[in-house]
Amino acid sequence: MTDDKRDHNTPASTNEERSRAARGAEVVHWVEYQGDAIELRGGQLLVGRSAMCRLVLDDPLVSRQHAEFRLENGVVIIYDLKSVNGVFVNGQKVERQLRLAAGDRVSIGSQELVLRSRVNSKPGERSNGRKYFAETIHDETERQKPLNPAETTAAASSEDSTIQGEGLDLLATVADKVLALRRGDDAERILSTYLLSLIEKARQGQVCPPQTAEKAVTYAVKLASITAKANWVDYCIDMYKTIGRPLPGAVVDTLYDVLRRVNGVNLTALREYIEELRATQHRMGPAERFLVQRIEGLERIAALR
């Protein structure tokens, strides 16, 4: 969605605000976040993970300079500053920029912000008497602390990276929305960096917690289902081949459907994985041995494609 598309359907509230602004009435805009209000002082508000931003979000899904609210000719426009995980307004991804209306909900990383506007309000005051503040937010209770030089260097070296381990839970907040809309390309952009980093660390011998591995392949098979790309099926096989365990039953069940619609799966890798599982079956319980049989069935389906 672009700003131009929004022009064809300008909200009445925005037209009214522009009309009143033209007559000299004061229109105050602010961003509401976790119960606090950040006024668009000076007509702009830079949002990101960097301490240089006016609104600092302590969220691994947020880029260092992620987005900017700008007041231009009486209307507020949100700009995506080439962030890794994108900006969403009312659940729709912003392509570069989008004009906002009062009440619009803006998702940045796993955080939600709401644009608020008022005509003829006293500067710096809301109806409940609370004052605007306009600096930084670290989390719900704590303001961002200045970074020391070591922290600054570390932050710069990982400018657009996400944390490992349970960081997938945070990514899922945004990914689930676009997956529900079957927007596979957007879901890939959100998830691929994390998923590829996770499997690379597993290949290097770093321990991948079982719950994290299961979540990773669960999202990989969802991507395969929506995009029909074989590389996400290969990801599932590669991940569990690396950790030496049978794929989770729910993922195997989904793969039975996906493999009937996806071409180009790495059949050699799948067969090698099955052979490795067979070699360790004597150490498995009945449930895992049954899973191995189910995975053997995947090879027969893939061979027919």
Steps between C-alpha positions, in 0.01 A plus 500: 500500500637840410417854590353556154246223552383655824439833319200353321327427828596779737333457841249771583683576824817581305314732261342675797835546674655645185207736457524623857876531472449717192271728705772538760361260758760302694522129428715295736627155400660245727594133501357288780717214625439285808278766656740789439480775239788627288420825324618555143711786622677672214284305257688171518563199719783254426435149633750219532738303719782753485557739788502774235126455444251715684281198575722202583332159492681223686395231253733267303262515203549876469778639280730768637319767299177323410237760414415867523175687555502833316247781507480634144247762385271426792496119465711231663695262277683187617823412318659155504875571517596178316444296814557125506159397632289776349228733628134399510199733525175333606656166399608611152867533406622850416692531174737788564243748640134538593283789611340433838165592650418541867445159656727311260694220670865475401695178564878536527665172592274348763399843632175680421465878486184701433480841335284748688393849391307783655378836379530805729672305779731684732859420405643219705176397668252219446141469620609304807743773599813295435790684342664393179847366537719467197820319568562125513333183619710199596215279612177552691666645808852603414648779286786417265840533667794649305716239333861476604760475218515120515122474474493748214753294304308180562173662396651635179645161405155340528298787358226297337540162666259324733579316818523121497313238700160617610519800267277293272212564738536872428528450125189285509290797614548668164546186289170346608314806371644482151480121487129525581468730198701248294761762418788260457759751376447725803513201734829391345651845551401491865612146577781402262789685668423342836433150365816490290709632787358235730581208272848634432572505872368143529736392221786658691423280798317750718218347701154574363233448767238245386215750539683758288578246227138389492375858472750568223391207281134573577542843342717360220229255396242782515720699263529197272123459500431864407789566262531147349878539529696179543781666696276524808430126485876446468542725806282268710696194391836670548416631847394162639775315315745735671359436848450127430134468594176408320296799382207595726182311418298814416767612251507155338121509463518840327784384275280219366278771350777746407710244309209436266513866391871585513758411238879484534542360850854374565422129479860397569506689830163352599625146431820561696293627792281189491805271494643676805169460684486130416851455637393637840154342527622250757536791747151633431173435673186377320371851424826610335527177299149565370611851399789351305251289305297812426812684382583206271162561339605859422785365287254303285285810440799721419636242254180530295535876443 
